[in-house]
PDB file of C-alpha atoms and ligand atoms in Angstrom:
ATOM      1  CA  UNK A   1      34.038 -33.538   0.885  1.00 67.00           C
ATOM      2  CA  UNK A   2      32.528 -30.272   1.992  1.00 91.00           C
ATOM      3  CA  UNK A   3      32.574 -27.383  -0.430  1.00 96.00           C
ATOM      4  CA  UNK A   4      31.681 -24.452   1.765  1.00 97.00           C
ATOM      5  CA  UNK A   5      35.172 -23.653   2.985  1.00 95.00           C
ATOM      6  CA  UNK A   6      36.583 -23.852  -0.535  1.00 96.00           C
ATOM      7  CA  UNK A   7      33.844 -21.530  -1.742  1.00 97.00           C
ATOM      8  CA  UNK A   8      34.586 -19.008   0.967  1.00 97.00           C
ATOM      9  CA  UNK A   9      38.260 -19.100   0.007  1.00 97.00           C
ATOM     10  CA  UNK A  10      37.592 -18.640  -3.693  1.00 97.00           C
ATOM     11  CA  UNK A  11      35.283 -15.706  -3.032  1.00 98.00           C
ATOM     12  CA  UNK A  12      37.906 -14.063  -0.869  1.00 98.00           C
ATOM     13  CA  UNK A  13      40.366 -14.282  -3.750  1.00 98.00           C
ATOM     14  CA  UNK A  14      37.940 -12.757  -6.235  1.00 98.00           C
ATOM     15  CA  UNK A  15      36.550  -9.721  -4.481  1.00 97.00           C
ATOM     16  CA  UNK A  16      37.718  -7.533  -7.337  1.00 96.00           C
ATOM     17  CA  UNK A  17      35.589  -9.272  -9.923  1.00 96.00           C
ATOM     18  CA  UNK A  18      32.699  -9.924  -7.546  1.00 97.00           C
ATOM     19  CA  UNK A  19      32.289  -6.354  -6.430  1.00 97.00           C
ATOM     20  CA  UNK A  20      29.601  -4.432  -8.274  1.00 96.00           C
ATOM     21  CA  UNK A  21      30.008  -0.901  -6.970  1.00 96.00           C
ATOM     22  CA  UNK A  22      27.229   1.294  -8.205  1.00 95.00           C
ATOM     23  CA  UNK A  23      25.441  -1.483 -10.103  1.00 96.00           C
ATOM     24  CA  UNK A  24      21.679  -1.120  -9.804  1.00 97.00           C
ATOM     25  CA  UNK A  25      19.719  -3.910  -8.160  1.00 97.00           C
ATOM     26  CA  UNK A  26      17.029  -3.347 -10.788  1.00 98.00           C
ATOM     27  CA  UNK A  27      17.470  -5.783 -13.714  1.00 98.00           C
ATOM     28  CA  UNK A  28      18.596  -3.671 -16.678  1.00 98.00           C
ATOM     29  CA  UNK A  29      16.735  -5.800 -19.213  1.00 98.00           C
ATOM     30  CA  UNK A  30      13.586  -5.790 -17.084  1.00 98.00           C
ATOM     31  CA  UNK A  31      13.172  -9.544 -17.295  1.00 98.00           C
ATOM     32  CA  UNK A  32      12.836 -12.375 -14.790  1.00 98.00           C
ATOM     33  CA  UNK A  33      13.737 -15.950 -15.669  1.00 98.00           C
ATOM     34  CA  UNK A  34      12.279 -18.968 -13.864  1.00 98.00           C
ATOM     35  CA  UNK A  35      14.117 -22.218 -14.551  1.00 98.00           C
ATOM     36  CA  UNK A  36      14.735 -25.684 -13.211  1.00 98.00           C
ATOM     37  CA  UNK A  37      17.700 -26.019 -10.875  1.00 98.00           C
ATOM     38  CA  UNK A  38      19.164 -28.781 -13.079  1.00 98.00           C
ATOM     39  CA  UNK A  39      22.942 -28.447 -13.320  1.00 98.00           C
ATOM     40  CA  UNK A  40      22.896 -28.853 -17.092  1.00 98.00           C
ATOM     41  CA  UNK A  41      21.163 -25.507 -17.609  1.00 98.00           C
ATOM     42  CA  UNK A  42      23.679 -22.685 -18.014  1.00 98.00           C
ATOM     43  CA  UNK A  43      21.175 -19.863 -18.147  1.00 98.00           C
ATOM     44  CA  UNK A  44      23.631 -17.029 -18.678  1.00 98.00           C
ATOM     45  CA  UNK A  45      25.171 -18.686 -21.736  1.00 98.00           C
ATOM     46  CA  UNK A  46      21.840 -20.036 -22.992  1.00 98.00           C
ATOM     47  CA  UNK A  47      20.011 -16.731 -22.872  1.00 98.00           C
ATOM     48  CA  UNK A  48      22.810 -14.286 -23.513  1.00 98.00           C
ATOM     49  CA  UNK A  49      22.417 -12.501 -20.228  1.00 98.00           C
ATOM     50  CA  UNK A  50      24.930 -11.077 -17.803  1.00 97.00           C
ATOM     51  CA  UNK A  51      24.952 -10.088 -14.164  1.00 97.00           C
ATOM     52  CA  UNK A  52      22.773  -7.087 -13.556  1.00 98.00           C
ATOM     53  CA  UNK A  53      20.395  -7.813 -16.417  1.00 98.00           C
ATOM     54  CA  UNK A  54      17.824 -10.325 -15.161  1.00 98.00           C
ATOM     55  CA  UNK A  55      16.365 -11.898 -12.074  1.00 98.00           C
ATOM     56  CA  UNK A  56      17.019 -15.635 -12.014  1.00 98.00           C
ATOM     57  CA  UNK A  57      14.633 -17.835 -10.028  1.00 98.00           C
ATOM     58  CA  UNK A  58      15.355 -21.533  -9.859  1.00 98.00           C
ATOM     59  CA  UNK A  59      13.632 -24.481  -8.238  1.00 98.00           C
ATOM     60  CA  UNK A  60      13.127 -28.191  -8.771  1.00 98.00           C
ATOM     61  CA  UNK A  61      11.364 -28.400 -12.117  1.00 98.00           C
ATOM     62  CA  UNK A  62      11.109 -24.712 -12.921  1.00 98.00           C
ATOM     63  CA  UNK A  63       7.583 -24.910 -11.544  1.00 98.00           C
ATOM     64  CA  UNK A  64       5.307 -21.964 -10.819  1.00 98.00           C
ATOM     65  CA  UNK A  65       4.872 -22.282  -7.066  1.00 98.00           C
ATOM     66  CA  UNK A  66       3.468 -19.892  -4.477  1.00 97.00           C
ATOM     67  CA  UNK A  67       7.000 -18.759  -3.704  1.00 98.00           C
ATOM     68  CA  UNK A  68       7.712 -18.119  -7.382  1.00 98.00           C
ATOM     69  CA  UNK A  69       4.616 -15.907  -7.471  1.00 98.00           C
ATOM     70  CA  UNK A  70       5.929 -14.116  -4.390  1.00 98.00           C
ATOM     71  CA  UNK A  71       9.354 -13.536  -5.924  1.00 98.00           C
ATOM     72  CA  UNK A  72       7.982 -12.460  -9.316  1.00 98.00           C
ATOM     73  CA  UNK A  73       5.595 -10.101  -7.569  1.00 98.00           C
ATOM     74  CA  UNK A  74       8.574  -8.465  -5.857  1.00 98.00           C
ATOM     75  CA  UNK A  75      10.577  -8.544  -9.095  1.00 98.00           C
ATOM     76  CA  UNK A  76       7.882  -6.658 -10.970  1.00 98.00           C
ATOM     77  CA  UNK A  77       6.375  -4.398  -8.355  1.00 98.00           C
ATOM     78  CA  UNK A  78       9.539  -3.467  -6.477  1.00 98.00           C
ATOM     79  CA  UNK A  79      12.314  -3.890  -9.020  1.00 98.00           C
ATOM     80  CA  UNK A  80      10.731  -3.026 -12.335  1.00 98.00           C
ATOM     81  CA  UNK A  81      10.756  -6.212 -14.394  1.00 98.00           C
ATOM     82  CA  UNK A  82       8.042  -6.463 -17.035  1.00 98.00           C
ATOM     83  CA  UNK A  83       8.719  -9.784 -18.719  1.00 98.00           C
ATOM     84  CA  UNK A  84       8.920 -13.417 -17.577  1.00 98.00           C
ATOM     85  CA  UNK A  85      10.641 -16.347 -19.286  1.00 98.00           C
ATOM     86  CA  UNK A  86      10.052 -19.846 -17.888  1.00 98.00           C
ATOM     87  CA  UNK A  87      12.452 -22.632 -18.795  1.00 98.00           C
ATOM     88  CA  UNK A  88      11.778 -26.296 -18.212  1.00 98.00           C
ATOM     89  CA  UNK A  89      13.713 -29.110 -19.860  1.00 98.00           C
ATOM     90  CA  UNK A  90      13.782 -32.601 -21.272  1.00 98.00           C
ATOM     91  CA  UNK A  91      15.044 -35.365 -18.973  1.00 97.00           C
ATOM     92  CA  UNK A  92      14.006 -33.451 -15.862  1.00 97.00           C
ATOM     93  CA  UNK A  93      14.193 -35.290 -12.552  1.00 96.00           C
ATOM     94  CA  UNK A  94      10.669 -34.098 -11.761  1.00 95.00           C
ATOM     95  CA  UNK A  95       9.366 -35.821 -14.881  1.00 96.00           C
ATOM     96  CA  UNK A  96       7.991 -39.238 -13.973  1.00 94.00           C
ATOM     97  CA  UNK A  97       8.539 -38.878 -10.252  1.00 90.00           C
ATOM     98  CA  UNK A  98       5.887 -39.636  -7.672  1.00 94.00           C
ATOM     99  CA  UNK A  99       4.458 -36.987  -5.369  1.00 95.00           C
ATOM    100  CA  UNK A 100       2.887 -39.686  -3.213  1.00 95.00           C
ATOM    101  CA  UNK A 101       6.073 -41.693  -2.747  1.00 96.00           C
ATOM    102  CA  UNK A 102       8.000 -38.530  -1.937  1.00 96.00           C
ATOM    103  CA  UNK A 103       5.358 -37.440   0.599  1.00 96.00           C
ATOM    104  CA  UNK A 104       5.433 -40.871   2.191  1.00 96.00           C
ATOM    105  CA  UNK A 105       9.206 -40.727   2.544  1.00 97.00           C
ATOM    106  CA  UNK A 106       8.918 -37.291   4.128  1.00 97.00           C
ATOM    107  CA  UNK A 107       6.196 -38.485   6.483  1.00 97.00           C
ATOM    108  CA  UNK A 108       8.405 -41.398   7.554  1.00 97.00           C
ATOM    109  CA  UNK A 109      10.880 -38.763   8.741  1.00 97.00           C
ATOM    110  CA  UNK A 110       8.166 -36.820  10.520  1.00 98.00           C
ATOM    111  CA  UNK A 111       7.851 -34.135   7.845  1.00 97.00           C
ATOM    112  CA  UNK A 112       4.378 -33.093   6.697  1.00 97.00           C
ATOM    113  CA  UNK A 113       4.958 -30.002   4.558  1.00 96.00           C
ATOM    114  CA  UNK A 114       2.133 -28.039   2.946  1.00 95.00           C
ATOM    115  CA  UNK A 115       3.829 -28.383  -0.451  1.00 95.00           C
ATOM    116  CA  UNK A 116       4.025 -31.307  -2.816  1.00 95.00           C
ATOM    117  CA  UNK A 117       7.105 -32.340  -4.795  1.00 96.00           C
ATOM    118  CA  UNK A 118       5.493 -31.279  -8.063  1.00 96.00           C
ATOM    119  CA  UNK A 119       6.331 -34.330 -10.129  1.00 97.00           C
ATOM    120  CA  UNK A 120       4.785 -34.368 -13.596  1.00 97.00           C
ATOM    121  CA  UNK A 121       4.435 -36.633 -16.604  1.00 96.00           C
ATOM    122  CA  UNK A 122       3.619 -34.230 -19.446  1.00 97.00           C
ATOM    123  CA  UNK A 123       6.386 -31.649 -19.766  1.00 98.00           C
ATOM    124  CA  UNK A 124       4.715 -29.351 -22.283  1.00 98.00           C
ATOM    125  CA  UNK A 125       1.347 -29.450 -20.512  1.00 98.00           C
ATOM    126  CA  UNK A 126       3.002 -28.657 -17.183  1.00 98.00           C
ATOM    127  CA  UNK A 127       4.855 -25.699 -18.648  1.00 98.00           C
ATOM    128  CA  UNK A 128       1.732 -24.408 -20.357  1.00 98.00           C
ATOM    129  CA  UNK A 129      -0.184 -24.686 -17.073  1.00 98.00           C
ATOM    130  CA  UNK A 130       2.565 -22.713 -15.343  1.00 98.00           C
ATOM    131  CA  UNK A 131       2.350 -19.969 -17.959  1.00 98.00           C
ATOM    132  CA  UNK A 132      -1.424 -19.867 -17.542  1.00 98.00           C
ATOM    133  CA  UNK A 133      -1.086 -19.516 -13.791  1.00 98.00           C
ATOM    134  CA  UNK A 134       1.327 -16.600 -14.200  1.00 98.00           C
ATOM    135  CA  UNK A 135      -0.939 -14.903 -16.740  1.00 98.00           C
ATOM    136  CA  UNK A 136      -3.858 -15.099 -14.329  1.00 98.00           C
ATOM    137  CA  UNK A 137      -2.019 -14.070 -11.178  1.00 98.00           C
ATOM    138  CA  UNK A 138      -2.957 -10.521 -10.154  1.00 98.00           C
ATOM    139  CA  UNK A 139       0.100 -10.525  -7.873  1.00 98.00           C
ATOM    140  CA  UNK A 140       2.005  -9.800 -11.091  1.00 98.00           C
ATOM    141  CA  UNK A 141       1.604  -6.303 -12.468  1.00 98.00           C
ATOM    142  CA  UNK A 142       2.882  -7.180 -15.970  1.00 98.00           C
ATOM    143  CA  UNK A 143       1.350 -10.278 -17.503  1.00 98.00           C
ATOM    144  CA  UNK A 144       1.365  -9.682 -21.255  1.00 97.00           C
ATOM    145  CA  UNK A 145       4.914 -10.815 -21.929  1.00 98.00           C
ATOM    146  CA  UNK A 146       5.223 -14.281 -20.400  1.00 98.00           C
ATOM    147  CA  UNK A 147       6.910 -16.990 -22.464  1.00 98.00           C
ATOM    148  CA  UNK A 148       7.837 -20.610 -21.899  1.00 98.00           C
ATOM    149  CA  UNK A 149      10.741 -22.538 -23.417  1.00 98.00           C
ATOM    150  CA  UNK A 150      11.882 -26.147 -23.269  1.00 98.00           C
ATOM    151  CA  UNK A 151      15.604 -26.902 -23.240  1.00 98.00           C
ATOM    152  CA  UNK A 152      17.058 -30.201 -24.405  1.00 98.00           C
ATOM    153  CA  UNK A 153      20.377 -30.822 -22.645  1.00 98.00           C
ATOM    154  CA  UNK A 154      21.266 -33.534 -25.147  1.00 98.00           C
ATOM    155  CA  UNK A 155      21.159 -31.251 -28.180  1.00 98.00           C
ATOM    156  CA  UNK A 156      21.457 -27.829 -26.576  1.00 98.00           C
ATOM    157  CA  UNK A 157      18.310 -26.662 -28.346  1.00 98.00           C
ATOM    158  CA  UNK A 158      15.720 -24.347 -26.851  1.00 98.00           C
ATOM    159  CA  UNK A 159      12.167 -24.347 -28.179  1.00 98.00           C
ATOM    160  CA  UNK A 160       9.117 -22.189 -27.587  1.00 98.00           C
ATOM    161  CA  UNK A 161       6.464 -24.397 -25.987  1.00 98.00           C
ATOM    162  CA  UNK A 162       3.702 -22.295 -27.572  1.00 97.00           C
ATOM    163  CA  UNK A 163       4.913 -22.298 -31.170  1.00 91.00           C
ATOM    164  CA  UNK A 164       3.872 -25.479 -32.940  1.00 68.00           C
TER     165      UNK A 164
HETATM  166 ZN1  LIG B 201      14.776 -30.280 -14.132  1.00 78.68          ZN
END
């Protein structure tokens, strides 16, 4: 069953609560959050943030990709954020996947994208590598407050990947 028409209908019924007249497009808490697109991550509840406060970037895995660098560059240089929080999680679909198998399946359909799926086996190491890439990316103007957390959807806990 298609959702799009239902979504359009719901939005039409909620214009009052959706409207944000006068709200700034600049995140009030000057923070950008990168997270996996996994449906179990409720970032607003998890992080105590509300609309207007933070940029939310999501992709498969919560991986630092070229497009994440692009978006964070815009977030910082054009919209004033100064802090980045990256959230990956236990039981991620990208964990244990195969880039090669995925690329082969794409190729069978005639697709030869420049990107790879980004499957990984070591969650903490992958997150740490992502943080390192952000900290060494001159596209970002603010690189001294970049943190990485791991969420466990089974327990609801969030841990700092760099505090042992
Ligand atoms: Zn995930």
